[in-house]
mmCIF file of C-alpha atoms in Angstrom:
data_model
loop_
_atom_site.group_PDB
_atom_site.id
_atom_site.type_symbol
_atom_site.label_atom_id
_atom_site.label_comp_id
_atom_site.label_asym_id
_atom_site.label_seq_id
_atom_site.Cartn_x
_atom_site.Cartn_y
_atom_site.Cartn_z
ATOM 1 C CA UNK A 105 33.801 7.514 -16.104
ATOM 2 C CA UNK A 106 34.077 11.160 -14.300
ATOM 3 C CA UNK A 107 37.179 12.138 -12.641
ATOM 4 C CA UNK A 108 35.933 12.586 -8.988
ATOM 5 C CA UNK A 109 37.489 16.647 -8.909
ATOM 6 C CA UNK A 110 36.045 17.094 -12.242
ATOM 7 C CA UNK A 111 32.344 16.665 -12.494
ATOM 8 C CA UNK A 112 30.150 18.419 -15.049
ATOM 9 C CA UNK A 113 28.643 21.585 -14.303
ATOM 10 C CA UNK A 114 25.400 20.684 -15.149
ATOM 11 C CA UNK A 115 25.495 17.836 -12.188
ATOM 12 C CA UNK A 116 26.336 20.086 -9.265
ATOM 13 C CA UNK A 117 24.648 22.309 -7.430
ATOM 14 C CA UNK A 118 24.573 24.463 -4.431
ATOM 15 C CA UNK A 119 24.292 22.428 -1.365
ATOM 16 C CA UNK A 120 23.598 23.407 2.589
ATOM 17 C CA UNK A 121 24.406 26.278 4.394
ATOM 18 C CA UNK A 122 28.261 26.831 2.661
ATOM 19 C CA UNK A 123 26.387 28.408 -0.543
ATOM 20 C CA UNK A 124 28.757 26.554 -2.937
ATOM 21 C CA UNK A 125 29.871 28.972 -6.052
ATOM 22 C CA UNK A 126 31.018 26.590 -8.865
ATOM 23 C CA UNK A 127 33.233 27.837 -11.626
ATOM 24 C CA UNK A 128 35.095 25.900 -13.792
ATOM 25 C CA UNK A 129 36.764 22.402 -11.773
ATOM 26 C CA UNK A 130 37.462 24.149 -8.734
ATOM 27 C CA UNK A 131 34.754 24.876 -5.759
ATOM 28 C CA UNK A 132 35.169 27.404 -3.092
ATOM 29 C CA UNK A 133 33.037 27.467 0.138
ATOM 30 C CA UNK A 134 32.357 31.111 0.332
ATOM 31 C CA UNK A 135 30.591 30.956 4.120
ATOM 32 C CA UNK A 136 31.915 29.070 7.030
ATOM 33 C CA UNK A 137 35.111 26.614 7.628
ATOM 34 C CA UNK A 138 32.988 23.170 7.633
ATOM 35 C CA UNK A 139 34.294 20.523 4.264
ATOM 36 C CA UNK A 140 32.594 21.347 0.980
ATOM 37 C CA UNK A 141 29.788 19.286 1.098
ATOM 38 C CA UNK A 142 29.956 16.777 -2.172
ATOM 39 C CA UNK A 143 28.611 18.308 -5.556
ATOM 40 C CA UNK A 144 26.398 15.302 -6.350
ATOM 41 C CA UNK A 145 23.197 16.179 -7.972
ATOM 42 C CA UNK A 146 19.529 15.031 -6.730
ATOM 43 C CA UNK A 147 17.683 16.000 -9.583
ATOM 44 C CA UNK A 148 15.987 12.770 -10.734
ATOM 45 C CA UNK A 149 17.311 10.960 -7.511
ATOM 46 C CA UNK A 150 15.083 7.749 -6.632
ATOM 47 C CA UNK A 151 14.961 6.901 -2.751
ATOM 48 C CA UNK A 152 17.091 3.604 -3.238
ATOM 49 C CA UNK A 153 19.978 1.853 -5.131
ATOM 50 C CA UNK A 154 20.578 -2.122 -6.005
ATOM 51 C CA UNK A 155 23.726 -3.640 -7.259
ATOM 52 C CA UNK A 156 23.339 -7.755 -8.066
ATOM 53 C CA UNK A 157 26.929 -8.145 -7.213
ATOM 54 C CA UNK A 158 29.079 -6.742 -4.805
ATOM 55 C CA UNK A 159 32.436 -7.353 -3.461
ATOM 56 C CA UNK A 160 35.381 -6.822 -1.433
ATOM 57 C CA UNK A 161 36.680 -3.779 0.940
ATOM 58 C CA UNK A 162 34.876 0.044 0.283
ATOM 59 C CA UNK A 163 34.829 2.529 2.739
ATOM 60 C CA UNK A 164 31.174 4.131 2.372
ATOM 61 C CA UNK A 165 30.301 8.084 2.824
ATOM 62 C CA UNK A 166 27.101 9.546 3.513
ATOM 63 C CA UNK A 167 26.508 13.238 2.464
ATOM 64 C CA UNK A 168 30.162 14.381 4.388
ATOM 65 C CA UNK A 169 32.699 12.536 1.814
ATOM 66 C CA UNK A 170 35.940 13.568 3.925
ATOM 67 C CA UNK A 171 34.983 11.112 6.627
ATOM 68 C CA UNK A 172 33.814 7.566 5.865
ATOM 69 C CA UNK A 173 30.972 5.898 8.059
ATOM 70 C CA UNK A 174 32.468 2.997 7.801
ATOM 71 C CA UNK A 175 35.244 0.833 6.266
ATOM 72 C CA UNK A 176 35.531 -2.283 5.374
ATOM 73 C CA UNK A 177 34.601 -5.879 3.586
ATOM 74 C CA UNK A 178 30.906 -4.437 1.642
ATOM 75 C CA UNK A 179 28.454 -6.563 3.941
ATOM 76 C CA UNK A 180 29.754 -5.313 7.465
ATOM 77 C CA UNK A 181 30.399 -2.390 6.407
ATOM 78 C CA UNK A 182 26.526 -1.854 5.244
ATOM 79 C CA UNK A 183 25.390 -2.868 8.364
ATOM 80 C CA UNK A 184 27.562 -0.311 10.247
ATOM 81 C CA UNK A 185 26.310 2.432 8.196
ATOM 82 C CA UNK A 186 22.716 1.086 8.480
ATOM 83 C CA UNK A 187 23.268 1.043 12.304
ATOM 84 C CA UNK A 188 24.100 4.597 12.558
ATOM 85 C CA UNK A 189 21.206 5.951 10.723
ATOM 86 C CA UNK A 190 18.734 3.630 11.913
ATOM 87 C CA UNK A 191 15.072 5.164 10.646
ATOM 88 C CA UNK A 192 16.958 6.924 8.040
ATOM 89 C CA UNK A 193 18.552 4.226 5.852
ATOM 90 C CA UNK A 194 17.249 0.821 5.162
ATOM 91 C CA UNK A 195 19.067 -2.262 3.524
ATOM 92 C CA UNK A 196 20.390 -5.565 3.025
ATOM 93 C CA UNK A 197 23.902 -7.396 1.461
ATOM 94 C CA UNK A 198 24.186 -11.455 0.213
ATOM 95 C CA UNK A 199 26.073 -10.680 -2.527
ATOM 96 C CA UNK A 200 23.453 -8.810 -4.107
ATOM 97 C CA UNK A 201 22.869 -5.315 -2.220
ATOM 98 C CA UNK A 202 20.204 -2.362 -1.795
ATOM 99 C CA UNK A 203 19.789 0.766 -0.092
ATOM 100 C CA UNK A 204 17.241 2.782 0.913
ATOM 101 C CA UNK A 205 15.766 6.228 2.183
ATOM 102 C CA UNK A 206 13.658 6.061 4.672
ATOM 103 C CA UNK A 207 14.285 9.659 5.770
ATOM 104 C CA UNK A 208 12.580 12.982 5.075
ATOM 105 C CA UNK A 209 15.702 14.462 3.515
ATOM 106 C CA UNK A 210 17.705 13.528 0.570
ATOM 107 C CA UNK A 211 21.508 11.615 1.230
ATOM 108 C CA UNK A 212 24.363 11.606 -0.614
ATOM 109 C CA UNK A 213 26.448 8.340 -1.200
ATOM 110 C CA UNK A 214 29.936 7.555 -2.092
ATOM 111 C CA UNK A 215 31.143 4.122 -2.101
ATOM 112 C CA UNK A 216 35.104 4.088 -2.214
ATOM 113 C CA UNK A 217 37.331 0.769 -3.196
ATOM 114 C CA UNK A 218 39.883 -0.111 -1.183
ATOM 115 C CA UNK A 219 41.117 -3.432 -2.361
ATOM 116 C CA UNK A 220 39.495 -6.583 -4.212
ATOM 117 C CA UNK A 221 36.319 -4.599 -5.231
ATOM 118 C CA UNK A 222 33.995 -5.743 -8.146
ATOM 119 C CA UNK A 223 30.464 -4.594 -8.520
ATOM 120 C CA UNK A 224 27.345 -4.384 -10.996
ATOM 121 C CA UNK A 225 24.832 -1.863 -10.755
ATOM 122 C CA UNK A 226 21.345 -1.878 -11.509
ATOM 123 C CA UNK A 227 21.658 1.776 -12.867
ATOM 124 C CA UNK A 228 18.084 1.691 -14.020
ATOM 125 C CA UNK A 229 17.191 1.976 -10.371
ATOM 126 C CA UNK A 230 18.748 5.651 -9.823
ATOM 127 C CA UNK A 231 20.053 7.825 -12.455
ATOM 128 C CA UNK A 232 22.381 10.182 -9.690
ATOM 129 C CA UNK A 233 24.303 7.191 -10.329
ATOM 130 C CA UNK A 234 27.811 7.980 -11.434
ATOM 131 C CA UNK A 235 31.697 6.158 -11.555
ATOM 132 C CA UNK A 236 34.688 8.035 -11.129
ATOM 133 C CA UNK A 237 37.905 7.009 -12.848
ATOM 134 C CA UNK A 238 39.472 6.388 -9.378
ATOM 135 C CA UNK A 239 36.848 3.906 -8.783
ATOM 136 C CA UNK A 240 34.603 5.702 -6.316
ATOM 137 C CA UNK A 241 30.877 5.215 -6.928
ATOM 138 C CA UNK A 242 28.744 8.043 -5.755
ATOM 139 C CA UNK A 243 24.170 8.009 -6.010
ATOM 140 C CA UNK A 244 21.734 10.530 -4.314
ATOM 141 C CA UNK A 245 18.562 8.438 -2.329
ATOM 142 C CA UNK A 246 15.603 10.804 -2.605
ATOM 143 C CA UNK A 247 14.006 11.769 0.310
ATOM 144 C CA UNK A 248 11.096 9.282 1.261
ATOM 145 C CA UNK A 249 7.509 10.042 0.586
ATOM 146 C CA UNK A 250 5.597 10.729 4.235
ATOM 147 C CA UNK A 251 3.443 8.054 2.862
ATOM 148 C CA UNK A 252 3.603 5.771 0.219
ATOM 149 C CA UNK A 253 1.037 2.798 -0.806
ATOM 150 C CA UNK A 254 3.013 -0.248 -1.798
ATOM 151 C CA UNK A 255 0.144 -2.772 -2.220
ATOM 152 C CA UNK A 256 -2.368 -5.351 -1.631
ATOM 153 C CA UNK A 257 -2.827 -9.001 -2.021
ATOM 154 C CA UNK A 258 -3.693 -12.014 -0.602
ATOM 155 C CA UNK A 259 -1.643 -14.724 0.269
ATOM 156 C CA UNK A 260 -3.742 -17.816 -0.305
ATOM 157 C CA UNK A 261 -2.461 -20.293 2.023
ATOM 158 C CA UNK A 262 -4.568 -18.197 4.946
ATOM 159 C CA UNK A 263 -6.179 -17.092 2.920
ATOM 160 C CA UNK A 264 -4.975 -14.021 4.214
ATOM 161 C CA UNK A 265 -5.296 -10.479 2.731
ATOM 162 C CA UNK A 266 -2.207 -7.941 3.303
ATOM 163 C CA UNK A 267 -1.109 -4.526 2.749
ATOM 164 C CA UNK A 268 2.164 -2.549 3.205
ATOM 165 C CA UNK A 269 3.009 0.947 3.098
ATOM 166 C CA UNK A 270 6.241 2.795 3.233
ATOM 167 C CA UNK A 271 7.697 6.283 3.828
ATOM 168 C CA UNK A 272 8.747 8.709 6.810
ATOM 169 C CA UNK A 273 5.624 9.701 8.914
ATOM 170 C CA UNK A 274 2.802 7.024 7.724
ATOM 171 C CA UNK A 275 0.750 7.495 10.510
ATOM 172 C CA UNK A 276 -2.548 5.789 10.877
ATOM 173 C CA UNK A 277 -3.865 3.888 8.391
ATOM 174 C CA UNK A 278 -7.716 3.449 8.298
ATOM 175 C CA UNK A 279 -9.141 -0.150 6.599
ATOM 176 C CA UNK A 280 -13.135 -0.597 5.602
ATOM 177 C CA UNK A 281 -13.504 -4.303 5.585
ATOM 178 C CA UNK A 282 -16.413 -5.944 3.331
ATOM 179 C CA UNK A 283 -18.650 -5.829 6.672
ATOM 180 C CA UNK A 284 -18.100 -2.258 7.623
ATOM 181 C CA UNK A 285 -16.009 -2.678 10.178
ATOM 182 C CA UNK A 286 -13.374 0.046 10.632
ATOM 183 C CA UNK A 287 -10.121 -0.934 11.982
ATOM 184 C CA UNK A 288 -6.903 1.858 12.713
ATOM 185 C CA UNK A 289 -3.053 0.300 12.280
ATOM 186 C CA UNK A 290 -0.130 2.408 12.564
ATOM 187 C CA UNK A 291 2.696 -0.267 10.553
ATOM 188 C CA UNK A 292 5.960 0.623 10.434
ATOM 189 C CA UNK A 293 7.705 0.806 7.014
ATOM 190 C CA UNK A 294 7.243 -2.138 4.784
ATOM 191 C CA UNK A 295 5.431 -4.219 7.427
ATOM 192 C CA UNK A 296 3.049 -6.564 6.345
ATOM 193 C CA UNK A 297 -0.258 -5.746 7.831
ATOM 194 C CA UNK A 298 -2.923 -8.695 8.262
ATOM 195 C CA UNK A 299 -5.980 -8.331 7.711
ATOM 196 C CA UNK A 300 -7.426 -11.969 7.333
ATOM 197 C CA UNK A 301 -10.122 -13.059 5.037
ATOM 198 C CA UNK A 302 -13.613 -11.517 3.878
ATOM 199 C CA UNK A 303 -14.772 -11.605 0.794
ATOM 200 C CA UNK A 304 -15.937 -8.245 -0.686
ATOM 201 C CA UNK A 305 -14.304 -4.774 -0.697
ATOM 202 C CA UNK A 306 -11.763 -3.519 1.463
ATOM 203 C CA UNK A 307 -10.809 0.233 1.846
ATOM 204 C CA UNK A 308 -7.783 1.845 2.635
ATOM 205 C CA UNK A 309 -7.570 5.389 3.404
ATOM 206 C CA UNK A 310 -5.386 7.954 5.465
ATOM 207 C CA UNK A 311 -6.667 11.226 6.443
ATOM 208 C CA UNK A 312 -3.332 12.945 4.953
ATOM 209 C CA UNK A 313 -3.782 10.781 1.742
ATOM 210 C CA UNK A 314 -1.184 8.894 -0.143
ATOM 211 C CA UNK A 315 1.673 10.737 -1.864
ATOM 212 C CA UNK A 316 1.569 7.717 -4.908
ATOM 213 C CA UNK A 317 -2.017 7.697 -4.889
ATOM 214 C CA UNK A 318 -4.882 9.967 -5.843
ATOM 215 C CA UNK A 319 -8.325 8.849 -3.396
ATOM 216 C CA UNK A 320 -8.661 5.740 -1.392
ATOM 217 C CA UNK A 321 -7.355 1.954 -1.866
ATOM 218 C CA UNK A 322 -10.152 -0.469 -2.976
ATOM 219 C CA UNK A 323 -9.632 -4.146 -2.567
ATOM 220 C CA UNK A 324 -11.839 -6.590 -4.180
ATOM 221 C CA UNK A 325 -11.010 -10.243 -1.860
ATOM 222 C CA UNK A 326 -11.706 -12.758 -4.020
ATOM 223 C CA UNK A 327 -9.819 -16.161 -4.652
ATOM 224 C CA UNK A 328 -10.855 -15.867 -8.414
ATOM 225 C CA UNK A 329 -8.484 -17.875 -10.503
ATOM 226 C CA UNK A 330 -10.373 -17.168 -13.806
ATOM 227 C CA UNK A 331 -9.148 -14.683 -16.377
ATOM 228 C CA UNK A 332 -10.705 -11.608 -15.597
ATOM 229 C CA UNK A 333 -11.831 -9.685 -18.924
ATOM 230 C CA UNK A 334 -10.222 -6.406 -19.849
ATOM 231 C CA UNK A 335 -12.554 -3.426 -19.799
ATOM 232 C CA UNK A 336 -14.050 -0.955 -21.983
ATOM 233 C CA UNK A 337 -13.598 2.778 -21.927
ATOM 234 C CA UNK A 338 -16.761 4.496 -23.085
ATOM 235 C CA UNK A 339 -15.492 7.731 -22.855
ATOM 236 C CA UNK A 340 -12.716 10.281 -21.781
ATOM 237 C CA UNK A 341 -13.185 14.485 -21.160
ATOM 238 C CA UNK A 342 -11.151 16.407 -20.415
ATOM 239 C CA UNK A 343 -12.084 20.080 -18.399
ATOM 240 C CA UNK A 344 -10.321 23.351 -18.917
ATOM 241 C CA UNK A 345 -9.026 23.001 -15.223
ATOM 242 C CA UNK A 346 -7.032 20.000 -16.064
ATOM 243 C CA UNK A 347 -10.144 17.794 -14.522
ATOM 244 C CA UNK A 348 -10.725 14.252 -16.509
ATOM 245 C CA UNK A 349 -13.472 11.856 -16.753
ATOM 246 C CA UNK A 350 -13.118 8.622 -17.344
ATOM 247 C CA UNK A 351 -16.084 6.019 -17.825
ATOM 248 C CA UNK A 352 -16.059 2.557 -18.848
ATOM 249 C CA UNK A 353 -17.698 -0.863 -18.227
ATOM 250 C CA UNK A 354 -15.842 -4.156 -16.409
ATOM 251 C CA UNK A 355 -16.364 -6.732 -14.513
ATOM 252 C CA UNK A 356 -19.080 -6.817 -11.916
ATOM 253 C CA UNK A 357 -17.837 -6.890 -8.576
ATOM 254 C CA UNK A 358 -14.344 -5.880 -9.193
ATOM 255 C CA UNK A 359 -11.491 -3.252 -9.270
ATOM 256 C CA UNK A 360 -10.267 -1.010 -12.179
ATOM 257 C CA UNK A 361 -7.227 0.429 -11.406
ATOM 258 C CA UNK A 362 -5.845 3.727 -13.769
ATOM 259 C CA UNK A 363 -2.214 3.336 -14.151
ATOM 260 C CA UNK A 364 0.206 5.722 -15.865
ATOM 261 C CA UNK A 365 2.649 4.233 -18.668
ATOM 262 C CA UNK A 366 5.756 5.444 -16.917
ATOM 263 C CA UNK A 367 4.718 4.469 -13.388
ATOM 264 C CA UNK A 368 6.233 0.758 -13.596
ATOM 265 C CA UNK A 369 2.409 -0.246 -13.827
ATOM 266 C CA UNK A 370 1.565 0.923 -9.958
ATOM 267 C CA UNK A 371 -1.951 2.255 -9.955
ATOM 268 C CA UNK A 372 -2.143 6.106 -8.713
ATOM 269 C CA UNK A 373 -6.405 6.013 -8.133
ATOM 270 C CA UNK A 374 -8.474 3.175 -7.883
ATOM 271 C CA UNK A 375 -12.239 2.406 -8.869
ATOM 272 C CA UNK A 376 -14.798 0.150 -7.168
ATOM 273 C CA UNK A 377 -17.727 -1.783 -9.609
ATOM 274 C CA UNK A 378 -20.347 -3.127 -7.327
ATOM 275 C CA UNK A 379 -22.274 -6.183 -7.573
ATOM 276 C CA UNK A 380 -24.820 -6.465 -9.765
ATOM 277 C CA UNK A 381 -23.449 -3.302 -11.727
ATOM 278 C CA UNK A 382 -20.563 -2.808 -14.583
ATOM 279 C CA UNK A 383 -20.065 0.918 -14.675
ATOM 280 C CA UNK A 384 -17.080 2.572 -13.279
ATOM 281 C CA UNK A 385 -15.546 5.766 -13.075
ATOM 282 C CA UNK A 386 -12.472 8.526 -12.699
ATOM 283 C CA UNK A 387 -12.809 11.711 -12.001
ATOM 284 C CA UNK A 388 -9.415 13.744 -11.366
ATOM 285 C CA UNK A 389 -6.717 16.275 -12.431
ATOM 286 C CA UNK A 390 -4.004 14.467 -14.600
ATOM 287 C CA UNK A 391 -1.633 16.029 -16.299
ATOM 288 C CA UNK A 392 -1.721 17.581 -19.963
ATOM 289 C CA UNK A 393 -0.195 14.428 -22.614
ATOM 290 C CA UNK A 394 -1.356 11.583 -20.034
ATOM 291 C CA UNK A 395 -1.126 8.261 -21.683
ATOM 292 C CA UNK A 396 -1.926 5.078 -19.433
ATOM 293 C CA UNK A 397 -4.151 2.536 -18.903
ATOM 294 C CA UNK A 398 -7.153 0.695 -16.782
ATOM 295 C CA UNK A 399 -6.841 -2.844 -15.292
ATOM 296 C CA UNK A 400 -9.442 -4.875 -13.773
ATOM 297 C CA UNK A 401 -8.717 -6.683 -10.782
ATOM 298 C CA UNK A 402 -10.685 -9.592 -9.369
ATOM 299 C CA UNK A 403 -8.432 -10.727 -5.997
ATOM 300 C CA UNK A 404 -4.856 -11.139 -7.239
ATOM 301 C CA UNK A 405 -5.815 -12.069 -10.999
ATOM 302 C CA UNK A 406 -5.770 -8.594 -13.167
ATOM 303 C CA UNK A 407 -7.081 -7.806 -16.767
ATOM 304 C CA UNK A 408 -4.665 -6.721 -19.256
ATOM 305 C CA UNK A 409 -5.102 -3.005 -19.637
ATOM 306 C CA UNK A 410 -7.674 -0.806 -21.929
ATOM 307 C CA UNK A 411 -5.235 1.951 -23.452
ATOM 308 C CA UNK A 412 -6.168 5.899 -23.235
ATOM 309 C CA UNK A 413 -4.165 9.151 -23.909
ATOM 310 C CA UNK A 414 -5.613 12.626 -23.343
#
């Protein structure tokens, strides 16, 4: 643990409009009379935080640590702090706990123990994530993407098929669905949009694009329960201006997906294979090293994945 006056210098950094100079343990504000602002880094900062058990009385800080937001036993006092930035936090306490950015800038947390405290972190979830030796637990939530696919399935009691995206200005949301017909929904965060039940292609697209995503959602609705076969890269290029080409053969009438290995298997572009046909394709910038993998997708059943690296 980190004593709370005392942390590294690599882990702090200049932060608003006080321009803070750090050297050695002790920070001066060199510009106006507001409170240092807390040195808590944001480099590698996810936009939320999970602990699987939390307990007892914390006060809880957000991005001005003199003042606390609120005080008390952990569940009230989440929903207090939740309460007064409403469409910039997100979250929820039952003994396990999360927070979450929802806001277009970054925010600084400190979580304080007052008395009968216990916790466990999921650490894996945010790596700002630091202890102090008086106790005081302190994370940095990442500033939400504007717009941010979180996926598609269908739930098949309806059957029904459903999308949600996430982020600070999602804006309209345009969906193809297998007949043609173009419908516009403006969700809020994390809502569930409905979309019923045709089989065939969907498409999802926004005119800004998706900040995970590189092209347009494609949604094959099928209630498919078989095993879906894994496909075959033919070949992959590579351009001098970064530009790859990926082409392969799956399953007629399907999806490939081409996920990254360090992307906790979400897709970031998405290939249609139409009936009657087997060939797909990938045609974008990816970075130098890449090492992933395509997935077929048939409804909700995928393929394992066909391994590349370029």
């Amino acid at each position: 643990m980190i004593p709370f006056d005392n942390i590294p210098n690599n882990l702090r950094s200049s932060l608003f409009f006080s321009e803070i100079s750090v050297n050695g343990s002790v920070p001066t504000v060199q510009s106006n009379n507001d409170p240092a602002p807390p040195l808590i880094s944001c480099d590698g900062a996810t936009n939320s935080m999970s602990f699987s058990q939390i307990a007892g009385v914390w006060s809880i800080y957000v991005d001005d640590f003199e003042t606390p937001v609120a005080t008390g036993n952990i569940g009230p006092a989440l929903s207090q702090v939740l309460t007064a930035y409403s469409g910039k936090l997100i979250g929820d306490y039952d003994g396990v706990m999360y927070i979450q950015s929802t806001d277009t800038s970054n925010h600084r947390i400190k979580l304080e123990p007052i008395s009968g405290t216990s916790f466990t972190a999921n650490t894996e979830d945010n790596p700002t994530f630091l202890e102090y030796e008086d106790g005081s637990l302190t994370f940095c939530l990442s500033a939400m993407p504007k717009r941010y696919f979180e996926g598609i399935g269908i739930d098949p009691n309806g059957p029904d098929v459903n999308f949600s995206v996430s982020g600070s200005d999602i804006g309209s949301i345009k969906v193809t669905d297998p007949n043609g017909l173009e419908s516009i929904f403006t969700p809020e965060p994390l809502e569930a949009v409905h979309l019923g039940y045709i089989e065939g292609f969907y498409t999802i697209s926004s005119v800004n694009g998706f900040d995970n995503l590189i092209g347009d959602v494609y949604f094959k609705s099928s209630l498919n329960q078989s095993i879906v076969s894994i496909p075959t890269i033919d070949s992959v290029t590579r351009a001098p201006t970064n530009i790859v080409t990926i082409l392969g053969t799956a399953k007629p009438f399907s999806v490939v997906t081409l996920i990254p290995d360090d992307n906790d298997d979400e897709p970031i572009a998405y290939s249609r294979v139409l009936e009657g046909e087997s060939n797909f394709s990938f045609i974008l910038e990816l970075p130098v090293a890449f090492s992933g993998y395509v997935r077929c997708r048939d409804g909700n059943i995928g393929s394992e994945g066909a391994t590349l690296n370029i």
